PDB file of N, CA and C in Angstrom:
ATOM      1  N   MET A 499      79.327  86.814 101.697  1.00 58.00           N
ATOM      2  CA  MET A 499      79.849  86.843 100.354  1.00 58.00           C
ATOM      3  C   MET A 499      81.158  86.076 100.331  1.00 58.00           C
ATOM      4  N   SER A 500      81.311  85.186  99.391  1.00 62.00           N
ATOM      5  CA  SER A 500      82.553  84.426  99.305  1.00 62.00           C
ATOM      6  C   SER A 500      83.340  84.856  98.076  1.00 62.00           C
ATOM      7  N   THR A 501      84.625  84.662  98.152  1.00 65.00           N
ATOM      8  CA  THR A 501      85.508  84.996  97.048  1.00 65.00           C
ATOM      9  C   THR A 501      86.233  83.741  96.617  1.00 65.00           C
ATOM     10  N   LEU A 502      86.221  83.477  95.338  1.00 59.00           N
ATOM     11  CA  LEU A 502      86.925  82.328  94.798  1.00 59.00           C
ATOM     12  C   LEU A 502      88.393  82.694  94.630  1.00 59.00           C
ATOM     13  N   GLU A 503      89.260  82.002  95.335  1.00 66.00           N
ATOM     14  CA  GLU A 503      90.696  82.207  95.212  1.00 66.00           C
ATOM     15  C   GLU A 503      91.220  81.203  94.188  1.00 66.00           C
ATOM     16  N   ILE A 504      91.927  81.698  93.188  1.00 61.00           N
ATOM     17  CA  ILE A 504      92.411  80.838  92.112  1.00 61.00           C
ATOM     18  C   ILE A 504      93.928  80.972  92.013  1.00 61.00           C
ATOM     19  N   ASP A 505      94.616  79.852  92.029  1.00 66.00           N
ATOM     20  CA  ASP A 505      96.067  79.814  91.858  1.00 66.00           C
ATOM     21  C   ASP A 505      96.378  80.104  90.390  1.00 66.00           C
ATOM     22  N   ASP A 506      97.240  81.086  90.131  1.00 66.00           N
ATOM     23  CA  ASP A 506      97.569  81.462  88.754  1.00 66.00           C
ATOM     24  C   ASP A 506      98.082  80.293  87.923  1.00 66.00           C
ATOM     25  N   ASP A 507      98.756  79.329  88.555  1.00 67.00           N
ATOM     26  CA  ASP A 507      99.271  78.189  87.810  1.00 67.00           C
ATOM     27  C   ASP A 507      98.152  77.358  87.196  1.00 67.00           C
ATOM     28  N   LEU A 508      96.951  77.408  87.777  1.00 65.00           N
ATOM     29  CA  LEU A 508      95.821  76.658  87.252  1.00 65.00           C
ATOM     30  C   LEU A 508      95.229  77.292  86.005  1.00 65.00           C
ATOM     31  N   LEU A 509      95.528  78.541  85.774  1.00 78.00           N
ATOM     32  CA  LEU A 509      94.866  79.293  84.719  1.00 78.00           C
ATOM     33  C   LEU A 509      95.466  79.128  83.332  1.00 78.00           C
ATOM     34  N   GLU A 510      96.624  78.536  83.211  1.00 93.00           N
ATOM     35  CA  GLU A 510      97.266  78.488  81.899  1.00 93.00           C
ATOM     36  C   GLU A 510      96.641  77.428  80.995  1.00 93.00           C
ATOM     37  N   PRO A 511      96.022  77.873  79.885  1.00 96.00           N
ATOM     38  CA  PRO A 511      95.463  76.903  78.947  1.00 96.00           C
ATOM     39  C   PRO A 511      96.566  76.330  78.057  1.00 96.00           C
ATOM     40  N   ILE A 512      96.482  75.031  77.804  1.00 96.00           N
ATOM     41  CA  ILE A 512      97.452  74.399  76.900  1.00 96.00           C
ATOM     42  C   ILE A 512      96.763  73.862  75.646  1.00 96.00           C
ATOM     43  N   GLY A 513      95.447  73.899  75.631  1.00 97.00           N
ATOM     44  CA  GLY A 513      94.683  73.478  74.469  1.00 97.00           C
ATOM     45  C   GLY A 513      93.252  73.946  74.618  1.00 97.00           C
ATOM     46  N   ALA A 514      92.567  74.121  73.482  1.00 98.00           N
ATOM     47  CA  ALA A 514      91.164  74.543  73.534  1.00 98.00           C
ATOM     48  C   ALA A 514      90.482  74.207  72.217  1.00 98.00           C
ATOM     49  N   HIS A 515      89.188  73.929  72.318  1.00 97.00           N
ATOM     50  CA  HIS A 515      88.364  73.747  71.118  1.00 97.00           C
ATOM     51  C   HIS A 515      86.910  73.986  71.505  1.00 97.00           C
ATOM     52  N   CYS A 516      86.087  74.148  70.494  1.00 97.00           N
ATOM     53  CA  CYS A 516      84.661  74.323  70.707  1.00 97.00           C
ATOM     54  C   CYS A 516      83.919  73.165  70.074  1.00 97.00           C
ATOM     55  N   THR A 517      82.905  72.681  70.759  1.00 96.00           N
ATOM     56  CA  THR A 517      81.980  71.721  70.187  1.00 96.00           C
ATOM     57  C   THR A 517      80.751  72.519  69.745  1.00 96.00           C
ATOM     58  N   ASP A 518      79.709  71.843  69.313  1.00 94.00           N
ATOM     59  CA  ASP A 518      78.481  72.547  68.945  1.00 94.00           C
ATOM     60  C   ASP A 518      77.790  73.173  70.151  1.00 94.00           C
ATOM     61  N   SER A 519      78.175  72.741  71.375  1.00 95.00           N
ATOM     62  CA  SER A 519      77.477  73.238  72.551  1.00 95.00           C
ATOM     63  C   SER A 519      78.383  73.722  73.685  1.00 95.00           C
ATOM     64  N   SER A 520      79.706  73.571  73.557  1.00 96.00           N
ATOM     65  CA  SER A 520      80.601  73.892  74.675  1.00 96.00           C
ATOM     66  C   SER A 520      81.916  74.507  74.214  1.00 96.00           C
ATOM     67  N   VAL A 521      82.533  75.229  75.146  1.00 97.00           N
ATOM     68  CA  VAL A 521      83.924  75.655  75.008  1.00 97.00           C
ATOM     69  C   VAL A 521      84.704  74.742  75.948  1.00 97.00           C
ATOM     70  N   VAL A 522      85.727  74.069  75.415  1.00 98.00           N
ATOM     71  CA  VAL A 522      86.505  73.096  76.170  1.00 98.00           C
ATOM     72  C   VAL A 522      87.947  73.588  76.239  1.00 98.00           C
ATOM     73  N   VAL A 523      88.467  73.736  77.459  1.00 97.00           N
ATOM     74  CA  VAL A 523      89.822  74.248  77.658  1.00 97.00           C
ATOM     75  C   VAL A 523      90.610  73.250  78.494  1.00 97.00           C
ATOM     76  N   GLU A 524      91.756  72.833  77.976  1.00 96.00           N
ATOM     77  CA  GLU A 524      92.663  71.958  78.725  1.00 96.00           C
ATOM     78  C   GLU A 524      93.649  72.852  79.467  1.00 96.00           C
ATOM     79  N   LEU A 525      93.750  72.649  80.775  1.00 95.00           N
ATOM     80  CA  LEU A 525      94.637  73.471  81.592  1.00 95.00           C
ATOM     81  C   LEU A 525      95.962  72.761  81.849  1.00 95.00           C
ATOM     82  N   ALA A 526      96.982  73.540  82.167  1.00 92.00           N
ATOM     83  CA  ALA A 526      98.339  73.012  82.346  1.00 92.00           C
ATOM     84  C   ALA A 526      98.435  71.951  83.425  1.00 92.00           C
ATOM     85  N   ASP A 527      97.554  71.998  84.427  1.00 89.00           N
ATOM     86  CA  ASP A 527      97.625  71.017  85.513  1.00 89.00           C
ATOM     87  C   ASP A 527      96.888  69.712  85.184  1.00 89.00           C
ATOM     88  N   GLY A 528      96.386  69.572  83.943  1.00 90.00           N
ATOM     89  CA  GLY A 528      95.741  68.339  83.521  1.00 90.00           C
ATOM     90  C   GLY A 528      94.223  68.354  83.614  1.00 90.00           C
ATOM     91  N   LEU A 529      93.648  69.390  84.196  1.00 92.00           N
ATOM     92  CA  LEU A 529      92.198  69.486  84.275  1.00 92.00           C
ATOM     93  C   LEU A 529      91.628  70.034  82.974  1.00 92.00           C
ATOM     94  N   THR A 530      90.356  69.745  82.733  1.00 95.00           N
ATOM     95  CA  THR A 530      89.656  70.249  81.561  1.00 95.00           C
ATOM     96  C   THR A 530      88.467  71.080  82.039  1.00 95.00           C
ATOM     97  N   LEU A 531      88.376  72.296  81.547  1.00 95.00           N
ATOM     98  CA  LEU A 531      87.301  73.222  81.880  1.00 95.00           C
ATOM     99  C   LEU A 531      86.303  73.233  80.724  1.00 95.00           C
ATOM    100  N   VAL A 532      85.019  73.048  81.038  1.00 97.00           N
ATOM    101  CA  VAL A 532      83.971  73.031  80.012  1.00 97.00           C
ATOM    102  C   VAL A 532      82.881  74.014  80.421  1.00 97.00           C
ATOM    103  N   THR A 533      82.550  74.951  79.519  1.00 96.00           N
ATOM    104  CA  THR A 533      81.453  75.888  79.764  1.00 96.00           C
ATOM    105  C   THR A 533      80.512  75.846  78.563  1.00 96.00           C
ATOM    106  N   PRO A 534      79.232  76.171  78.785  1.00 96.00           N
ATOM    107  CA  PRO A 534      78.265  76.152  77.685  1.00 96.00           C
ATOM    108  C   PRO A 534      78.573  77.248  76.661  1.00 96.00           C
ATOM    109  N   LEU A 535      78.462  76.908  75.404  1.00 96.00           N
ATOM    110  CA  LEU A 535      78.721  77.858  74.327  1.00 96.00           C
ATOM    111  C   LEU A 535      77.746  79.032  74.365  1.00 96.00           C
ATOM    112  N   TRP A 536      76.510  78.786  74.799  1.00 96.00           N
ATOM    113  CA  TRP A 536      75.507  79.858  74.803  1.00 96.00           C
ATOM    114  C   TRP A 536      75.860  80.990  75.770  1.00 96.00           C
ATOM    115  N   TRP A 537      76.790  80.752  76.704  1.00 97.00           N
ATOM    116  CA  TRP A 537      77.227  81.822  77.596  1.00 97.00           C
ATOM    117  C   TRP A 537      77.905  82.943  76.826  1.00 97.00           C
ATOM    118  N   TYR A 538      78.373  82.658  75.614  1.00 97.00           N
ATOM    119  CA  TYR A 538      79.169  83.600  74.825  1.00 97.00           C
ATOM    120  C   TYR A 538      78.514  83.777  73.453  1.00 97.00           C
ATOM    121  N   PRO A 539      77.511  84.666  73.340  1.00 96.00           N
ATOM    122  CA  PRO A 539      76.769  84.815  72.084  1.00 96.00           C
ATOM    123  C   PRO A 539      77.632  85.019  70.832  1.00 96.00           C
ATOM    124  N   PRO A 540      78.734  85.786  70.879  1.00 96.00           N
ATOM    125  CA  PRO A 540      79.541  85.904  69.661  1.00 96.00           C
ATOM    126  C   PRO A 540      80.109  84.552  69.189  1.00 96.00           C
ATOM    127  N   LEU A 541      80.464  83.690  70.139  1.00 96.00           N
ATOM    128  CA  LEU A 541      80.956  82.365  69.762  1.00 96.00           C
ATOM    129  C   LEU A 541      79.820  81.485  69.256  1.00 96.00           C
ATOM    130  N   LEU A 542      78.667  81.583  69.892  1.00 95.00           N
ATOM    131  CA  LEU A 542      77.509  80.806  69.466  1.00 95.00           C
ATOM    132  C   LEU A 542      77.109  81.163  68.041  1.00 95.00           C
ATOM    133  N   ALA A 543      77.217  82.442  67.682  1.00 95.00           N
ATOM    134  CA  ALA A 543      76.847  82.903  66.342  1.00 95.00           C
ATOM    135  C   ALA A 543      77.929  82.646  65.295  1.00 95.00           C
ATOM    136  N   ALA A 544      79.134  82.331  65.728  1.00 97.00           N
ATOM    137  CA  ALA A 544      80.258  82.130  64.807  1.00 97.00           C
ATOM    138  C   ALA A 544      80.160  80.781  64.081  1.00 97.00           C
ATOM    139  N   THR A 545      80.868  80.698  62.967  1.00 97.00           N
ATOM    140  CA  THR A 545      80.930  79.426  62.241  1.00 97.00           C
ATOM    141  C   THR A 545      81.867  78.474  62.991  1.00 97.00           C
ATOM    142  N   PRO A 546      81.777  77.171  62.743  1.00 96.00           N
ATOM    143  CA  PRO A 546      82.717  76.241  63.376  1.00 96.00           C
ATOM    144  C   PRO A 546      84.176  76.609  63.095  1.00 96.00           C
ATOM    145  N   GLU A 547      84.460  77.068  61.883  1.00 97.00           N
ATOM    146  CA  GLU A 547      85.842  77.475  61.560  1.00 97.00           C
ATOM    147  C   GLU A 547      86.274  78.652  62.434  1.00 97.00           C
ATOM    148  N   GLU A 548      85.406  79.647  62.589  1.00 98.00           N
ATOM    149  CA  GLU A 548      85.732  80.808  63.418  1.00 98.00           C
ATOM    150  C   GLU A 548      85.894  80.408  64.886  1.00 98.00           C
ATOM    151  N   ARG A 549      85.028  79.522  65.358  1.00 97.00           N
ATOM    152  CA  ARG A 549      85.098  79.077  66.757  1.00 97.00           C
ATOM    153  C   ARG A 549      86.375  78.319  67.072  1.00 97.00           C
ATOM    154  N   ASN A 550      86.874  77.585  66.113  1.00 95.00           N
ATOM    155  CA  ASN A 550      88.032  76.737  66.392  1.00 95.00           C
ATOM    156  C   ASN A 550      89.349  77.321  65.918  1.00 95.00           C
ATOM    157  N   SER A 551      89.336  78.585  65.553  1.00 98.00           N
ATOM    158  CA  SER A 551      90.575  79.316  65.302  1.00 98.00           C
ATOM    159  C   SER A 551      90.882  80.067  66.596  1.00 98.00           C
ATOM    160  N   ILE A 552      91.605  79.394  67.488  1.00 98.00           N
ATOM    161  CA  ILE A 552      91.808  79.897  68.850  1.00 98.00           C
ATOM    162  C   ILE A 552      93.293  80.103  69.122  1.00 98.00           C
ATOM    163  N   GLU A 553      93.620  81.249  69.669  1.00 98.00           N
ATOM    164  CA  GLU A 553      94.979  81.527  70.125  1.00 98.00           C
ATOM    165  C   GLU A 553      94.974  81.472  71.653  1.00 98.00           C
ATOM    166  N   LEU A 554      96.000  80.837  72.213  1.00 97.00           N
ATOM    167  CA  LEU A 554      96.118  80.717  73.667  1.00 97.00           C
ATOM    168  C   LEU A 554      97.056  81.780  74.207  1.00 97.00           C
ATOM    169  N   SER A 555      96.725  82.291  75.387  1.00 95.00           N
ATOM    170  CA  SER A 555      97.624  83.194  76.099  1.00 95.00           C
ATOM    171  C   SER A 555      97.793  82.610  77.502  1.00 95.00           C
ATOM    172  N   PRO A 556      98.690  83.156  78.300  1.00 93.00           N
ATOM    173  CA  PRO A 556      98.896  82.569  79.632  1.00 93.00           C
ATOM    174  C   PRO A 556      97.633  82.508  80.499  1.00 93.00           C
ATOM    175  N   TYR A 557      96.672  83.407  80.281  1.00 90.00           N
ATOM    176  CA  TYR A 557      95.495  83.435  81.140  1.00 90.00           C
ATOM    177  C   TYR A 557      94.170  83.380  80.386  1.00 90.00           C
ATOM    178  N   GLY A 558      94.197  83.072  79.092  1.00 96.00           N
ATOM    179  CA  GLY A 558      92.934  83.076  78.379  1.00 96.00           C
ATOM    180  C   GLY A 558      93.017  82.618  76.944  1.00 96.00           C
ATOM    181  N   LEU A 559      91.933  82.915  76.232  1.00 98.00           N
ATOM    182  CA  LEU A 559      91.762  82.489  74.851  1.00 98.00           C
ATOM    183  C   LEU A 559      91.391  83.692  73.994  1.00 98.00           C
ATOM    184  N   HIS A 560      91.844  83.674  72.732  1.00 98.00           N
ATOM    185  CA  HIS A 560      91.509  84.734  71.781  1.00 98.00           C
ATOM    186  C   HIS A 560      91.070  84.094  70.474  1.00 98.00           C
ATOM    187  N   TRP A 561      89.958  84.572  69.936  1.00 98.00           N
ATOM    188  CA  TRP A 561      89.451  84.132  68.635  1.00 98.00           C
ATOM    189  C   TRP A 561      89.702  85.266  67.651  1.00 98.00           C
ATOM    190  N   PRO A 562      90.802  85.194  66.871  1.00 98.00           N
ATOM    191  CA  PRO A 562      91.172  86.307  66.002  1.00 98.00           C
ATOM    192  C   PRO A 562      90.179  86.576  64.864  1.00 98.00           C
ATOM    193  N   LEU A 563      89.493  85.559  64.384  1.00 98.00           N
ATOM    194  CA  LEU A 563      88.578  85.760  63.256  1.00 98.00           C
ATOM    195  C   LEU A 563      87.313  86.523  63.648  1.00 98.00           C
ATOM    196  N   ILE A 564      86.990  86.535  64.946  1.00 97.00           N
ATOM    197  CA  ILE A 564      85.811  87.288  65.405  1.00 97.00           C
ATOM    198  C   ILE A 564      86.176  88.302  66.493  1.00 97.00           C
ATOM    199  N   ASP A 565      87.475  88.451  66.770  1.00 97.00           N
ATOM    200  CA  ASP A 565      88.001  89.387  67.764  1.00 97.00           C
ATOM    201  C   ASP A 565      87.293  89.240  69.109  1.00 97.00           C
ATOM    202  N   GLU A 566      87.324  88.023  69.622  1.00 96.00           N
ATOM    203  CA  GLU A 566      86.687  87.708  70.905  1.00 96.00           C
ATOM    204  C   GLU A 566      87.741  87.183  71.871  1.00 96.00           C
ATOM    205  N   ASP A 567      87.609  87.517  73.157  1.00 97.00           N
ATOM    206  CA  ASP A 567      88.538  87.077  74.187  1.00 97.00           C
ATOM    207  C   ASP A 567      87.773  86.564  75.398  1.00 97.00           C
ATOM    208  N   LEU A 568      88.296  85.503  76.021  1.00 97.00           N
ATOM    209  CA  LEU A 568      87.761  84.998  77.281  1.00 97.00           C
ATOM    210  C   LEU A 568      88.924  84.704  78.211  1.00 97.00           C
ATOM    211  N   SER A 569      88.735  84.986  79.484  1.00 95.00           N
ATOM    212  CA  SER A 569      89.752  84.623  80.472  1.00 95.00           C
ATOM    213  C   SER A 569      89.375  83.294  81.097  1.00 95.00           C
ATOM    214  N   VAL A 570      90.372  82.492  81.416  1.00 95.00           N
ATOM    215  CA  VAL A 570      90.120  81.232  82.106  1.00 95.00           C
ATOM    216  C   VAL A 570      89.520  81.527  83.477  1.00 95.00           C
ATOM    217  N   GLU A 571      89.997  82.553  84.150  1.00 92.00           N
ATOM    218  CA  GLU A 571      89.455  82.904  85.460  1.00 92.00           C
ATOM    219  C   GLU A 571      87.962  83.202  85.369  1.00 92.00           C
ATOM    220  N   GLY A 572      87.548  83.975  84.375  1.00 94.00           N
ATOM    221  CA  GLY A 572      86.131  84.282  84.199  1.00 94.00           C
ATOM    222  C   GLY A 572      85.307  83.034  83.935  1.00 94.00           C
ATOM    223  N   MET A 573      85.864  82.119  83.146  1.00 94.00           N
ATOM    224  CA  MET A 573      85.163  80.868  82.867  1.00 94.00           C
ATOM    225  C   MET A 573      85.011  80.057  84.158  1.00 94.00           C
ATOM    226  N   LEU A 574      86.081  79.995  84.958  1.00 92.00           N
ATOM    227  CA  LEU A 574      86.034  79.258  86.224  1.00 92.00           C
ATOM    228  C   LEU A 574      85.015  79.859  87.193  1.00 92.00           C
ATOM    229  N   LYS A 575      84.860  81.162  87.151  1.00 93.00           N
ATOM    230  CA  LYS A 575      83.922  81.839  88.041  1.00 93.00           C
ATOM    231  C   LYS A 575      82.485  81.798  87.514  1.00 93.00           C
ATOM    232  N   GLY A 576      82.296  81.218  86.338  1.00 94.00           N
ATOM    233  CA  GLY A 576      80.950  81.105  85.780  1.00 94.00           C
ATOM    234  C   GLY A 576      80.420  82.380  85.164  1.00 94.00           C
ATOM    235  N   LYS A 577      81.323  83.291  84.781  1.00 94.00           N
ATOM    236  CA  LYS A 577      80.882  84.546  84.188  1.00 94.00           C
ATOM    237  C   LYS A 577      80.453  84.310  82.744  1.00 94.00           C
ATOM    238  N   LYS A 578      79.290  84.839  82.409  1.00 93.00           N
ATOM    239  CA  LYS A 578      78.811  84.760  81.041  1.00 93.00           C
ATOM    240  C   LYS A 578      78.420  86.158  80.585  1.00 93.00           C
ATOM    241  N   TYR A 579      78.192  86.311  79.279  1.00 92.00           N
ATOM    242  CA  TYR A 579      77.778  87.601  78.759  1.00 92.00           C
ATOM    243  C   TYR A 579      76.494  88.041  79.467  1.00 92.00           C
ATOM    244  N   PRO A 580      76.406  89.319  79.834  1.00 91.00           N
ATOM    245  CA  PRO A 580      75.148  89.812  80.402  1.00 91.00           C
ATOM    246  C   PRO A 580      74.018  89.577  79.397  1.00 91.00           C
ATOM    247  N   GLY A 581      72.937  89.034  79.878  1.00 89.00           N
ATOM    248  CA  GLY A 581      71.791  88.799  79.004  1.00 89.00           C
ATOM    249  C   GLY A 581      71.870  87.532  78.162  1.00 89.00           C
ATOM    250  N   ALA A 582      72.953  86.754  78.290  1.00 93.00           N
ATOM    251  CA  ALA A 582      73.054  85.504  77.531  1.00 93.00           C
ATOM    252  C   ALA A 582      71.943  84.570  77.986  1.00 93.00           C
ATOM    253  N   LYS A 583      71.226  84.009  77.026  1.00 91.00           N
ATOM    254  CA  LYS A 583      70.100  83.139  77.357  1.00 91.00           C
ATOM    255  C   LYS A 583      70.309  81.764  76.738  1.00 91.00           C
ATOM    256  N   PRO A 584      69.970  80.714  77.504  1.00 90.00           N
ATOM    257  CA  PRO A 584      70.129  79.366  76.945  1.00 90.00           C
ATOM    258  C   PRO A 584      69.147  79.137  75.805  1.00 90.00           C
ATOM    259  N   PRO A 585      69.568  78.364  74.807  1.00 84.00           N
ATOM    260  CA  PRO A 585      68.617  78.018  73.745  1.00 84.00           C
ATOM    261  C   PRO A 585      67.496  77.171  74.336  1.00 84.00           C
ATOM    262  N   ALA A 586      66.369  77.126  73.669  1.00 80.00           N
ATOM    263  CA  ALA A 586      65.223  76.347  74.153  1.00 80.00           C
ATOM    264  C   ALA A 586      65.648  74.917  74.441  1.00 80.00           C
ATOM    265  N   GLY A 587      65.279  74.429  75.612  1.00 63.00           N
ATOM    266  CA  GLY A 587      65.574  73.048  75.985  1.00 63.00           C
ATOM    267  C   GLY A 587      66.974  72.804  76.518  1.00 63.00           C
ATOM    268  N   ALA A 588      67.812  73.831  76.544  1.00 60.00           N
ATOM    269  CA  ALA A 588      69.186  73.638  77.031  1.00 60.00           C
ATOM    270  C   ALA A 588      69.229  73.739  78.549  1.00 60.00           C
ATOM    271  N   ALA A 589      70.055  72.911  79.140  1.00 56.00           N
ATOM    272  CA  ALA A 589      70.273  72.989  80.583  1.00 56.00           C
ATOM    273  C   ALA A 589      71.177  74.174  80.862  1.00 56.00           C
ATOM    274  N   SER A 590      71.210  74.622  82.081  1.00 52.00           N
ATOM    275  CA  SER A 590      72.072  75.723  82.483  1.00 52.00           C
ATOM    276  C   SER A 590      73.090  75.221  83.496  1.00 52.00           C
ATOM    277  N   PRO A 591      74.063  74.403  83.032  1.00 52.00           N
ATOM    278  CA  PRO A 591      75.015  73.828  83.982  1.00 52.00           C
ATOM    279  C   PRO A 591      76.012  74.846  84.498  1.00 52.00           C
ATOM    280  N   GLN A 592      76.591  74.533  85.634  1.00 53.00           N
ATOM    281  CA  GLN A 592      77.689  75.321  86.156  1.00 53.00           C
ATOM    282  C   GLN A 592      78.943  74.910  85.401  1.00 53.00           C
ATOM    283  N   PRO A 593      79.958  75.784  85.344  1.00 56.00           N
ATOM    284  CA  PRO A 593      81.193  75.383  84.682  1.00 56.00           C
ATOM    285  C   PRO A 593      81.747  74.157  85.390  1.00 56.00           C
ATOM    286  N   GLY A 594      82.399  73.315  84.658  1.00 59.00           N
ATOM    287  CA  GLY A 594      82.886  72.088  85.264  1.00 59.00           C
ATOM    288  C   GLY A 594      84.337  71.817  84.963  1.00 59.00           C
ATOM    289  N   LEU A 595      84.961  71.092  85.845  1.00 56.00           N
ATOM    290  CA  LEU A 595      86.323  70.641  85.646  1.00 56.00           C
ATOM    291  C   LEU A 595      86.301  69.129  85.596  1.00 56.00           C
ATOM    292  N   ALA A 596      87.104  68.577  84.719  1.00 54.00           N
ATOM    293  CA  ALA A 596      87.229  67.127  84.649  1.00 54.00           C
ATOM    294  C   ALA A 596      88.708  66.789  84.679  1.00 54.00           C
ATOM    295  N   GLY A 597      89.053  65.723  85.310  1.00 47.00           N
ATOM    296  CA  GLY A 597      90.443  65.305  85.394  1.00 47.00           C
ATOM    297  C   GLY A 597      90.649  64.556  86.686  1.00 47.00           C
ATOM    298  N   PRO A 598      91.836  64.021  86.901  1.00 39.00           N
ATOM    299  CA  PRO A 598      92.081  63.212  88.085  1.00 39.00           C
ATOM    300  C   PRO A 598      91.742  63.907  89.390  1.00 39.00           C
ATOM    301  N   ALA A 599      92.026  65.191  89.518  1.00 39.00           N
ATOM    302  CA  ALA A 599      91.776  65.881  90.782  1.00 39.00           C
ATOM    303  C   ALA A 599      90.304  66.226  90.969  1.00 39.00           C
ATOM    304  N   ALA A 600      89.521  66.231  89.887  1.00 42.00           N
ATOM    305  CA  ALA A 600      88.129  66.644  89.981  1.00 42.00           C
ATOM    306  C   ALA A 600      87.163  65.472  90.067  1.00 42.00           C
ATOM    307  N   LEU A 601      87.630  64.273  89.837  1.00 37.00           N
ATOM    308  CA  LEU A 601      86.759  63.113  89.829  1.00 37.00           C
ATOM    309  C   LEU A 601      86.902  62.321  91.119  1.00 37.00           C
ATOM    310  N   PRO A 602      85.796  61.750  91.641  1.00 37.00           N
ATOM    311  CA  PRO A 602      85.906  60.945  92.858  1.00 37.00           C
ATOM    312  C   PRO A 602      86.633  59.635  92.567  1.00 37.00           C
ATOM    313  N   ALA A 603      87.284  59.120  93.582  1.00 37.00           N
ATOM    314  CA  ALA A 603      87.940  57.820  93.439  1.00 37.00           C
ATOM    315  C   ALA A 603      86.889  56.764  93.184  1.00 37.00           C
ATOM    316  N   ALA A 604      87.269  55.686  92.514  1.00 38.00           N
ATOM    317  CA  ALA A 604      86.320  54.628  92.167  1.00 38.00           C
ATOM    318  C   ALA A 604      85.623  54.094  93.412  1.00 38.00           C
ATOM    319  N   SER A 605      86.350  53.971  94.523  1.00 37.00           N
ATOM    320  CA  SER A 605      85.740  53.446  95.742  1.00 37.00           C
ATOM    321  C   SER A 605      84.703  54.400  96.311  1.00 37.00           C
ATOM    322  N   GLU A 606      84.893  55.725  96.126  1.00 39.00           N
ATOM    323  CA  GLU A 606      83.938  56.697  96.631  1.00 39.00           C
ATOM    324  C   GLU A 606      82.647  56.702  95.809  1.00 39.00           C
ATOM    325  N   SER A 607      82.747  56.468  94.495  1.00 38.00           N
ATOM    326  CA  SER A 607      81.575  56.544  93.647  1.00 38.00           C
ATOM    327  C   SER A 607      80.670  55.327  93.806  1.00 38.00           C
ATOM    328  N   ARG A 608      81.108  54.289  94.488  1.00 36.00           N
ATOM    329  CA  ARG A 608      80.293  53.081  94.680  1.00 36.00           C
ATOM    330  C   ARG A 608      79.473  53.112  95.951  1.00 36.00           C
ATOM    331  N   ARG A 609      79.631  54.128  96.762  1.00 36.00           N
ATOM    332  CA  ARG A 609      78.935  54.203  98.056  1.00 36.00           C
ATOM    333  C   ARG A 609      77.461  54.412  97.878  1.00 36.00           C
TER     334      ARG A 609
END
């Protein structure tokens, strides 16, 4: 059994928004965390206005219009609502990080 060790400095969100299919969180260290919207049924069922009314806290996100909360740590660990099911035809990706530290160098990607 492995345990994911996470540095608290990585957890601070500085921006967030929802697309039609994802929750996108910009972290203080410059990385971007993206998780599938279907992992969070209350967000999936919410209107675009409700989804994008987001309050940031040092370790997570709060949607005041639907009283929903997510932790950045939980998102990084791939935690989703119990019983959350992907919509028909949707892929089930792992949570991802994008940014300079998460992307291979140009020379590495040409191998």
